PDB file of C-alpha atoms in Angstrom:
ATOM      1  CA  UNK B 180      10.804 -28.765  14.148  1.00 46.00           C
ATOM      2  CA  UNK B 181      13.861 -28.277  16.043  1.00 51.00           C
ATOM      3  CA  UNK B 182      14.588 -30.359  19.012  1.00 57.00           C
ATOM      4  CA  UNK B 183      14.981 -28.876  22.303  1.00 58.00           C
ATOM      5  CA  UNK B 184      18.851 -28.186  23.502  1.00 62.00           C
ATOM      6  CA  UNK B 185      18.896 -29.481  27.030  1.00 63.00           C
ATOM      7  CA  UNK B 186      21.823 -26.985  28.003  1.00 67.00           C
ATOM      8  CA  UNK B 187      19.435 -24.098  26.911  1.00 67.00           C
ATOM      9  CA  UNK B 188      18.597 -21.433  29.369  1.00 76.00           C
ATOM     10  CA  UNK B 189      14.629 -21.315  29.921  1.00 74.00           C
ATOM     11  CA  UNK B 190      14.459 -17.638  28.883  1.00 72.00           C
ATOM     12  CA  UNK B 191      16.778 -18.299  25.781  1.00 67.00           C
ATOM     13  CA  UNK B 192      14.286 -21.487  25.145  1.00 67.00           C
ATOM     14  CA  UNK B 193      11.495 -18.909  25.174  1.00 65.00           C
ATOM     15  CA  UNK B 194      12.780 -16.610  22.674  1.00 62.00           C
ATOM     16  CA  UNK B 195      14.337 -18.797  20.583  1.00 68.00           C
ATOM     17  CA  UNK B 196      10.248 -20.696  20.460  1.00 68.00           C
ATOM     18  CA  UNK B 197       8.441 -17.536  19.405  1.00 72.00           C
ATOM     19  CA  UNK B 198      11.261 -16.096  16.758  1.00 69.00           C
ATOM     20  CA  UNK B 199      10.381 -19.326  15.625  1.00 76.00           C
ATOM     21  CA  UNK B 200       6.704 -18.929  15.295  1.00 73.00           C
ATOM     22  CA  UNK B 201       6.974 -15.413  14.165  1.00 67.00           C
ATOM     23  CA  UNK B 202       9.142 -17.214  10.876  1.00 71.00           C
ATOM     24  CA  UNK B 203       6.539 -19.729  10.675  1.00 78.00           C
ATOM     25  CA  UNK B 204       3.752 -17.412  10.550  1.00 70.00           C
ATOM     26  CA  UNK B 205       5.257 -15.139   8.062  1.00 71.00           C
ATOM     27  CA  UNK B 206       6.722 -17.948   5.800  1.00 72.00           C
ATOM     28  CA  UNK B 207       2.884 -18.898   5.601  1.00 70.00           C
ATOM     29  CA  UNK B 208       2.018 -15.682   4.935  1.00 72.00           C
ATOM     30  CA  UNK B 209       3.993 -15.079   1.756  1.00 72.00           C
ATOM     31  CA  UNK B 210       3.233 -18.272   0.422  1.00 77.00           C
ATOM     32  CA  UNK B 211      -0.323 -17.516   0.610  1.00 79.00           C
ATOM     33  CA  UNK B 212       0.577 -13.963  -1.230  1.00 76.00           C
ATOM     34  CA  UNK B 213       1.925 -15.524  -3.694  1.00 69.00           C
ATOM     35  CA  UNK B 214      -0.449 -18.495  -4.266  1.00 72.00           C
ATOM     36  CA  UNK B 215      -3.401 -15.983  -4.633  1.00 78.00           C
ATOM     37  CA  UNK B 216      -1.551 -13.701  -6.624  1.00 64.00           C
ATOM     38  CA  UNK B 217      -0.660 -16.524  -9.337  1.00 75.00           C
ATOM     39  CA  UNK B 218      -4.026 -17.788  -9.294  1.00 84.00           C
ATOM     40  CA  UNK B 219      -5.129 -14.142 -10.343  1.00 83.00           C
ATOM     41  CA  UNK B 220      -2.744 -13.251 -12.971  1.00 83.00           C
ATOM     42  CA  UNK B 221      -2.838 -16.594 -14.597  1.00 85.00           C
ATOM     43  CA  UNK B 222      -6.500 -15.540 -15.347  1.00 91.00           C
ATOM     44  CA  UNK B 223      -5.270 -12.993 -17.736  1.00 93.00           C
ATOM     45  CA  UNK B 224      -2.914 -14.143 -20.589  1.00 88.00           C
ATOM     46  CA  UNK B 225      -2.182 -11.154 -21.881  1.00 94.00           C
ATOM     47  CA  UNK B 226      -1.336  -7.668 -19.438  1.00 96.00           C
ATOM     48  CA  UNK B 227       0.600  -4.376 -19.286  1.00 97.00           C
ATOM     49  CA  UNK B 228       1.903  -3.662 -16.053  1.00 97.00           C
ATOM     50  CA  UNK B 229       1.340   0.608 -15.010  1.00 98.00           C
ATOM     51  CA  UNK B 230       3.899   2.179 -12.573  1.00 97.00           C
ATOM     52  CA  UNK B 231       3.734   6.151 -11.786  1.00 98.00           C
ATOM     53  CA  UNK B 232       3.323   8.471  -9.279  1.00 97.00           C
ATOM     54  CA  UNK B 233       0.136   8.098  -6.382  1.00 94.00           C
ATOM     55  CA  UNK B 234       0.552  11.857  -6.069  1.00 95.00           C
ATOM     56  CA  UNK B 235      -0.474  12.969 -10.100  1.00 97.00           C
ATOM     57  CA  UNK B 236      -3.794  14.217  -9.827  1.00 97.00           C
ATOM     58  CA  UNK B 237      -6.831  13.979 -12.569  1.00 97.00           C
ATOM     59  CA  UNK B 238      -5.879  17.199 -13.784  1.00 98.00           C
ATOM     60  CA  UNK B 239      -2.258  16.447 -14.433  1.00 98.00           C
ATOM     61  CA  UNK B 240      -1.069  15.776 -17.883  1.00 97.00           C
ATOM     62  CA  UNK B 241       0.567  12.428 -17.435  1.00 98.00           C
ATOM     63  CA  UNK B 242      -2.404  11.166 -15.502  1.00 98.00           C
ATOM     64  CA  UNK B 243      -4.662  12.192 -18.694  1.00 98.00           C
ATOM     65  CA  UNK B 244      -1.653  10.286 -21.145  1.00 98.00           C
ATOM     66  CA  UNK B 245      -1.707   7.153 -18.180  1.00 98.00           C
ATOM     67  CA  UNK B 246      -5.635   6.707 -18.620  1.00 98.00           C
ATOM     68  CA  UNK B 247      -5.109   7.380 -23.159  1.00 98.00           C
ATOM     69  CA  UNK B 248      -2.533   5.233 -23.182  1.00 98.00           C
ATOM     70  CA  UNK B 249      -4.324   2.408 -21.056  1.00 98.00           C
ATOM     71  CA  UNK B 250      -7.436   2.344 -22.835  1.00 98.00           C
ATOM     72  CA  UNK B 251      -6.064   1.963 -26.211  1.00 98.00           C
ATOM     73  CA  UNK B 252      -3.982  -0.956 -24.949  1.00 98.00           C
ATOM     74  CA  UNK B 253      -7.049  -2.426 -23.481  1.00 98.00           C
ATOM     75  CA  UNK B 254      -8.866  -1.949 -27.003  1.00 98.00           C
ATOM     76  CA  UNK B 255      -5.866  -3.835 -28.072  1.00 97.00           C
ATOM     77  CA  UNK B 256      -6.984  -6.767 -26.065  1.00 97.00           C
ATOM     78  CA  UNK B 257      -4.419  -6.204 -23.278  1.00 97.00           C
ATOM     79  CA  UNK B 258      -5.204  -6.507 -19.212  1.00 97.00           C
ATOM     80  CA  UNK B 259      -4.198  -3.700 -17.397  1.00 98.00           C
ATOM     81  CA  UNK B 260      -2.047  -4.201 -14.233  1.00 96.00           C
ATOM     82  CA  UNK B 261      -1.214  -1.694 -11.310  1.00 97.00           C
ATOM     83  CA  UNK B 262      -0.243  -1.125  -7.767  1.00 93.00           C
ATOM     84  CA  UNK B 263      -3.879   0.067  -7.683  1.00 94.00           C
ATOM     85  CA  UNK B 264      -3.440   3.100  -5.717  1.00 93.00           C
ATOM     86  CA  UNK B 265      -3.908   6.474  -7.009  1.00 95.00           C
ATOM     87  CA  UNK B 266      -2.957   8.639  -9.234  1.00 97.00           C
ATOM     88  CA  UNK B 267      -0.814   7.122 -12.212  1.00 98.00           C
ATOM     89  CA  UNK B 268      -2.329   4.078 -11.094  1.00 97.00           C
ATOM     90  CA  UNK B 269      -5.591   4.992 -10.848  1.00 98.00           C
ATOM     91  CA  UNK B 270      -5.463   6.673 -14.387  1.00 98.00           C
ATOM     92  CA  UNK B 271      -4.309   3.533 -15.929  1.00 98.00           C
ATOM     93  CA  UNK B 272      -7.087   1.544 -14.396  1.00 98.00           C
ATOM     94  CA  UNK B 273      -9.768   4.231 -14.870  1.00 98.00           C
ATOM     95  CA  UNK B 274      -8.479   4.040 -18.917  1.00 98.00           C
ATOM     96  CA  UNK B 275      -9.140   0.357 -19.141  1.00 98.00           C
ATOM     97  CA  UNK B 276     -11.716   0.338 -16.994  1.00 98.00           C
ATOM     98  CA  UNK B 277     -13.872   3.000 -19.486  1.00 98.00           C
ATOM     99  CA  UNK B 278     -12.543   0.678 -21.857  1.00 98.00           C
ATOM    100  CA  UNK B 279     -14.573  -2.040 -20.805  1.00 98.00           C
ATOM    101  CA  UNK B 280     -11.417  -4.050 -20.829  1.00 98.00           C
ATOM    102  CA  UNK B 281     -10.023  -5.703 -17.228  1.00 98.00           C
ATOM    103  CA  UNK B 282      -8.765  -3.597 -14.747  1.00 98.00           C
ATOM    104  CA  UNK B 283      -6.342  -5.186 -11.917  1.00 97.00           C
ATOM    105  CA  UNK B 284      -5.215  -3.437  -9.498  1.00 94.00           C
ATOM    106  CA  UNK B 285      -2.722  -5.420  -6.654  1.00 92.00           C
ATOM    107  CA  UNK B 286      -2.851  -3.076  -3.625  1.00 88.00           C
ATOM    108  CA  UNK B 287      -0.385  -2.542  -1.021  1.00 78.00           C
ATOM    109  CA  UNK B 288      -1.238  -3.040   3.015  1.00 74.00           C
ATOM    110  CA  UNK B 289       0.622   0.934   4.402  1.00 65.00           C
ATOM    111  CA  UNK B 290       0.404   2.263   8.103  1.00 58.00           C
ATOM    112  CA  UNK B 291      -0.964   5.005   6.493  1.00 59.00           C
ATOM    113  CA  UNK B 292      -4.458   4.139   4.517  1.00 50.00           C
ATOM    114  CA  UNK B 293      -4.009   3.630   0.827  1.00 64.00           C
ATOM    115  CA  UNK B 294      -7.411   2.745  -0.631  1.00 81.00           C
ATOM    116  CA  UNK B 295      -7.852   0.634  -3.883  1.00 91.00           C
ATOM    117  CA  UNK B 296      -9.026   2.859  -6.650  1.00 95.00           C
ATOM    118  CA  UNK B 297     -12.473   2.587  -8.056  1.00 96.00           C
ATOM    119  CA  UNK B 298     -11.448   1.746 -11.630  1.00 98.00           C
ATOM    120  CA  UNK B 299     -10.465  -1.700 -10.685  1.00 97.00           C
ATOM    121  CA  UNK B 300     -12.214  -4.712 -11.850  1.00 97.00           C
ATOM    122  CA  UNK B 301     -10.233  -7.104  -9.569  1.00 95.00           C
ATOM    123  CA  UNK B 302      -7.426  -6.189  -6.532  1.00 90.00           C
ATOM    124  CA  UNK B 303      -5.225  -8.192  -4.330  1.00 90.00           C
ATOM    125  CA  UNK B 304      -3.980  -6.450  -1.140  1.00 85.00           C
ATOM    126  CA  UNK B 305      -0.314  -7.515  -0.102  1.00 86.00           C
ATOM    127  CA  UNK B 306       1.291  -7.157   2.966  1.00 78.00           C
ATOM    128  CA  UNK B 307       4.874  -7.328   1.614  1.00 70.00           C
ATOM    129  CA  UNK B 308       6.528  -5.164  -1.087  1.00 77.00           C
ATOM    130  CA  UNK B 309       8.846  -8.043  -2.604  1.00 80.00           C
ATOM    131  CA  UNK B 310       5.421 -10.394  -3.082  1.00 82.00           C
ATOM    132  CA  UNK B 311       4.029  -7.585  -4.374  1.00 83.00           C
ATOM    133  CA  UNK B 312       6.614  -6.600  -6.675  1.00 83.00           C
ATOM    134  CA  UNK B 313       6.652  -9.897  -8.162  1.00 85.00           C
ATOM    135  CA  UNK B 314       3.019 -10.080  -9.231  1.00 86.00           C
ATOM    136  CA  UNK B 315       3.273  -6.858 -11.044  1.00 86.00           C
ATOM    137  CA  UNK B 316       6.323  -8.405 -12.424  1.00 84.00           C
ATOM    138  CA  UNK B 317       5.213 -11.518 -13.444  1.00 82.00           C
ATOM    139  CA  UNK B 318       4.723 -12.629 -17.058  1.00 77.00           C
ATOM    140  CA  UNK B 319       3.640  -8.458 -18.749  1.00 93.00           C
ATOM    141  CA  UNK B 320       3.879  -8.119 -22.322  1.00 95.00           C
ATOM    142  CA  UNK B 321       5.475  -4.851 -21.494  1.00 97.00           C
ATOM    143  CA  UNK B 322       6.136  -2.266 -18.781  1.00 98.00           C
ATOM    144  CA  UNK B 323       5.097   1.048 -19.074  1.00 98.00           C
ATOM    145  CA  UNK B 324       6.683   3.888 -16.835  1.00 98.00           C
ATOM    146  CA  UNK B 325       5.238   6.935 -16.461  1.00 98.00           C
ATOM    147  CA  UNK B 326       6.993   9.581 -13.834  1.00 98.00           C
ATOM    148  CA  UNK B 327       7.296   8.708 -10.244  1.00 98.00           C
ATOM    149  CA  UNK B 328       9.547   8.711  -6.586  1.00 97.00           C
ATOM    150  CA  UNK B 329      11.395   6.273  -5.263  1.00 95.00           C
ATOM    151  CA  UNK B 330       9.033   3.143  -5.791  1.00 91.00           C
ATOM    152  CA  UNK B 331       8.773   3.730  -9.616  1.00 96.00           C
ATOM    153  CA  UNK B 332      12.704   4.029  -9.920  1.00 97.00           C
ATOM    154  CA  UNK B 333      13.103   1.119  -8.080  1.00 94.00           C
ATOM    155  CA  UNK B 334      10.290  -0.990 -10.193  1.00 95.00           C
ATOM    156  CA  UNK B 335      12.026   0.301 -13.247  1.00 97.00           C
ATOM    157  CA  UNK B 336      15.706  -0.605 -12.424  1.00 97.00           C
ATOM    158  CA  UNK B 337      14.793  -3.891 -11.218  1.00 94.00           C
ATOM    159  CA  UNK B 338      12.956  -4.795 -14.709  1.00 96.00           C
ATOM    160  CA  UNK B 339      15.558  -3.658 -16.727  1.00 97.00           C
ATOM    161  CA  UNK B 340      18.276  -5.149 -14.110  1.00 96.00           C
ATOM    162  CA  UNK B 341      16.241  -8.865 -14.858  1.00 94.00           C
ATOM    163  CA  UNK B 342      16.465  -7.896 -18.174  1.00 96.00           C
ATOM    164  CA  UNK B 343      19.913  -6.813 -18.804  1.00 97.00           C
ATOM    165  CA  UNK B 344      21.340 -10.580 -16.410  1.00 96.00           C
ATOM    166  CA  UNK B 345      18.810 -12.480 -19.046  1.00 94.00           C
ATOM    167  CA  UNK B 346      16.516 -13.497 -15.546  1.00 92.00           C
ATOM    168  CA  UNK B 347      13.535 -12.646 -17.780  1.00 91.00           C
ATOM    169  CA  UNK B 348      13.356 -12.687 -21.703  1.00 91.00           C
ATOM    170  CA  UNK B 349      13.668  -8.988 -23.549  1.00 93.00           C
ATOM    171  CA  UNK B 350      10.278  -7.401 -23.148  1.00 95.00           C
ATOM    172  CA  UNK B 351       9.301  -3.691 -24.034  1.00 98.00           C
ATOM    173  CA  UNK B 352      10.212  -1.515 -20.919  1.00 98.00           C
ATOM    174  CA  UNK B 353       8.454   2.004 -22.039  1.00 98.00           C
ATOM    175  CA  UNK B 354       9.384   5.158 -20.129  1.00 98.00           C
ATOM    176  CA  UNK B 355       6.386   7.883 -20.857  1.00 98.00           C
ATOM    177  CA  UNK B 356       7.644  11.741 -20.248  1.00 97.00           C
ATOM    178  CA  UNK B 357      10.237  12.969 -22.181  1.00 96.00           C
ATOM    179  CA  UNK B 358      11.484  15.796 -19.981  1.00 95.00           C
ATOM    180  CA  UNK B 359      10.913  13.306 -16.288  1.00 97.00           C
ATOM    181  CA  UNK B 360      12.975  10.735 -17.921  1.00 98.00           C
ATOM    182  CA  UNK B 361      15.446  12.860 -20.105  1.00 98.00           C
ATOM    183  CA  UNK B 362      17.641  13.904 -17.300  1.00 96.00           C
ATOM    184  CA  UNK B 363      18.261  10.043 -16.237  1.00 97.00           C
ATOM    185  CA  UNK B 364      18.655   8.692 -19.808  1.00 98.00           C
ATOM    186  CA  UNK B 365      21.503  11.195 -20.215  1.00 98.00           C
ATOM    187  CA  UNK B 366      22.742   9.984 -16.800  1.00 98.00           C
ATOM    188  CA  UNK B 367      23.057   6.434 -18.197  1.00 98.00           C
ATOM    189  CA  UNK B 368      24.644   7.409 -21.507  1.00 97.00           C
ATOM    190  CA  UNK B 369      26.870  10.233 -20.162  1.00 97.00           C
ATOM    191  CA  UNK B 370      27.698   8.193 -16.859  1.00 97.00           C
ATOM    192  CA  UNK B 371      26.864   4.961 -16.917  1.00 98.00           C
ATOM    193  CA  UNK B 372      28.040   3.983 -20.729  1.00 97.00           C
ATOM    194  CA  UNK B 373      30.330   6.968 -21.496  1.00 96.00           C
ATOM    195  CA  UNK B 374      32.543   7.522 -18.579  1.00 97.00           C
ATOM    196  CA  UNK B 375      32.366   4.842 -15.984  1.00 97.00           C
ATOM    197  CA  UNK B 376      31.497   2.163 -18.381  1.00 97.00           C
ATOM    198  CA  UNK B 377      29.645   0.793 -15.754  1.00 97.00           C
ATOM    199  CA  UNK B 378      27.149  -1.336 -17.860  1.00 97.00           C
ATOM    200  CA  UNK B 379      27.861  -2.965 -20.987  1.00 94.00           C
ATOM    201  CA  UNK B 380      27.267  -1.591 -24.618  1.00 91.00           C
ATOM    202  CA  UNK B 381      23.831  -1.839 -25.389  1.00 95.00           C
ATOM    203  CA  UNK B 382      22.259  -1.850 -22.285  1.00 97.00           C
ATOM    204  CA  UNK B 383      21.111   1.762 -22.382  1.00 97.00           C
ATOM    205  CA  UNK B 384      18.736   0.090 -25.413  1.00 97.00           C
ATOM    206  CA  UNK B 385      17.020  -1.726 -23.441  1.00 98.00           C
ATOM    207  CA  UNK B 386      14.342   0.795 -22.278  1.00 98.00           C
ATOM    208  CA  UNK B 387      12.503   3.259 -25.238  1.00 98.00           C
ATOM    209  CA  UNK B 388      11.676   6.478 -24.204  1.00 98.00           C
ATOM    210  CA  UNK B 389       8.531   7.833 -25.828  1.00 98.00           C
ATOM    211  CA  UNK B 390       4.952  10.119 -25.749  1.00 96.00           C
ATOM    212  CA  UNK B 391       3.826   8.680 -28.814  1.00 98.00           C
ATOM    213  CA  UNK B 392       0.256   6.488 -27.828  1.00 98.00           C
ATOM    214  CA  UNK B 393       0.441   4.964 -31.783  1.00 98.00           C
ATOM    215  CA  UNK B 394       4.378   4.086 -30.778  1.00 98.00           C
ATOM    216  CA  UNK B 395       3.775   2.397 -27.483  1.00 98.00           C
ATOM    217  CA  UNK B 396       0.680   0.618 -28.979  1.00 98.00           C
ATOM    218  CA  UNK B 397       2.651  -0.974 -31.671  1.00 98.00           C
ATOM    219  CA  UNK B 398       5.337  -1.682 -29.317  1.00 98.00           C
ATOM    220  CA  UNK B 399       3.233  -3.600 -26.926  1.00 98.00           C
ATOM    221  CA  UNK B 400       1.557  -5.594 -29.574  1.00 96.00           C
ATOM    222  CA  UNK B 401       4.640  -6.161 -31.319  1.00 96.00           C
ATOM    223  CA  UNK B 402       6.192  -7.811 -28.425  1.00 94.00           C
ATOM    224  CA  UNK B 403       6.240 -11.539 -27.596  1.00 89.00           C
ATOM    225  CA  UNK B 404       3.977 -13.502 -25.661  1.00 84.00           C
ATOM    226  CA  UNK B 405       5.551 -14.377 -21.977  1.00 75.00           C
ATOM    227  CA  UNK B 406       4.902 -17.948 -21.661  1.00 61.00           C
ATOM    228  CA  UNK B 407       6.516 -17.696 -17.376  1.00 54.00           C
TER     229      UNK B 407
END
């Protein structure tokens, strides 16, 4: 603990003691995230982490490829990870769930309400994004992306970012919906590789872009065990 400045104004003393406590408290906070989170995941040696849209409903296509796709990977012996919302998320879970295969589902605390789907077999509610991020992160076979907003670009460049500095080992990042992803795959050929050369040759192989549920299947199993 810091020791007190005698020169210190009282107020300054005062303000400087609770910013203080308010670190403190959320310091403890994350750690706790993240212990709890660990102890969850390590349960399951094998897992697929889902990202997609909340805002798909059961009638939309992709949610009905999410929830195919999901329980054949479960059949396949694989846990099924999401953000455990709705949606994408809740079609992945809902696939392994009627699977009979485990369902995870690591929630996120919102101002708004955003309840844990029923599909899940096991949740964790977080109250930050980054602690969050990194349990969905940590140690998949494989990350499957199905169309989203803002959140699923961001999960998606951040994998393949880790991927492309060698922070994690290759792993199968899967993009599912040809015409949601086409548009930015020819961004990062035509753009990124072609005329800014702003990534290195090769790196625009380090995602596959497919529909195919016998493709991604022998993908995922195909890839290597994370041992992280």
């Amino acid at each position: 603990m810091e020791k007190d400045r005698p020169d210190e104004p009282a107020q300054a003393k005062i303000v400087r003691e609770r910013v203080e406590e308010e670190a403190n408290r959320r310091v403890s906070l994350i750690g706790n995230e993240f212990a709890k989170g660990f102890d969850v995941i390590r349960d399951y040696p094998k897992s697929v982490t889902f990202f997609g849209s909340s805002r798909l409903s059961e009638s939309h296509p992709y949610y009905k490829k999410a929830q195919e796709v999901a329980h054949r990977l479960s059949d396949d012996g694989f846990t099924v990870v999401t953000g455990g919302g709705p949606g994408i998320m809740e079609a992945a879970n809902r696939g392994a769930f009627e699977a009979g295969g485990d369902s995870l589902g690591f929630n996120i605390e919102l101002p708004f309400e955003q309840v844990i789907n029923k599909y899940v077999t096991e949740s964790l509610s977080f109250n930050y994004f980054f602690s969050r991020k990194v349990m969905l992160a940590f140690s998949a076979e494989a990350y499957i992306y199905f169309p989203g907003g803002f959140g699923t670009l961001d999960e998606f460049f951040e994998i393949v970012t880790l991927v492309q500095t060698q922070k994690i080992p290759r792993v199968p990042i899967i993009l599912v919906g040809d015409e949601f992803w086409g548009a930015l795959d020819d961004f990062i050929h035509n753009m990124l590789v072609n005329k800014y050369q702003t990534i290195g040759p090769g790196d625009e192989e380090l995602y596959t872009m497919t529909e195919d549920i016998d493709e991604i299947s022998k993908i995922v199993k195909n890839a290597p065990k994370r041992k992280e």
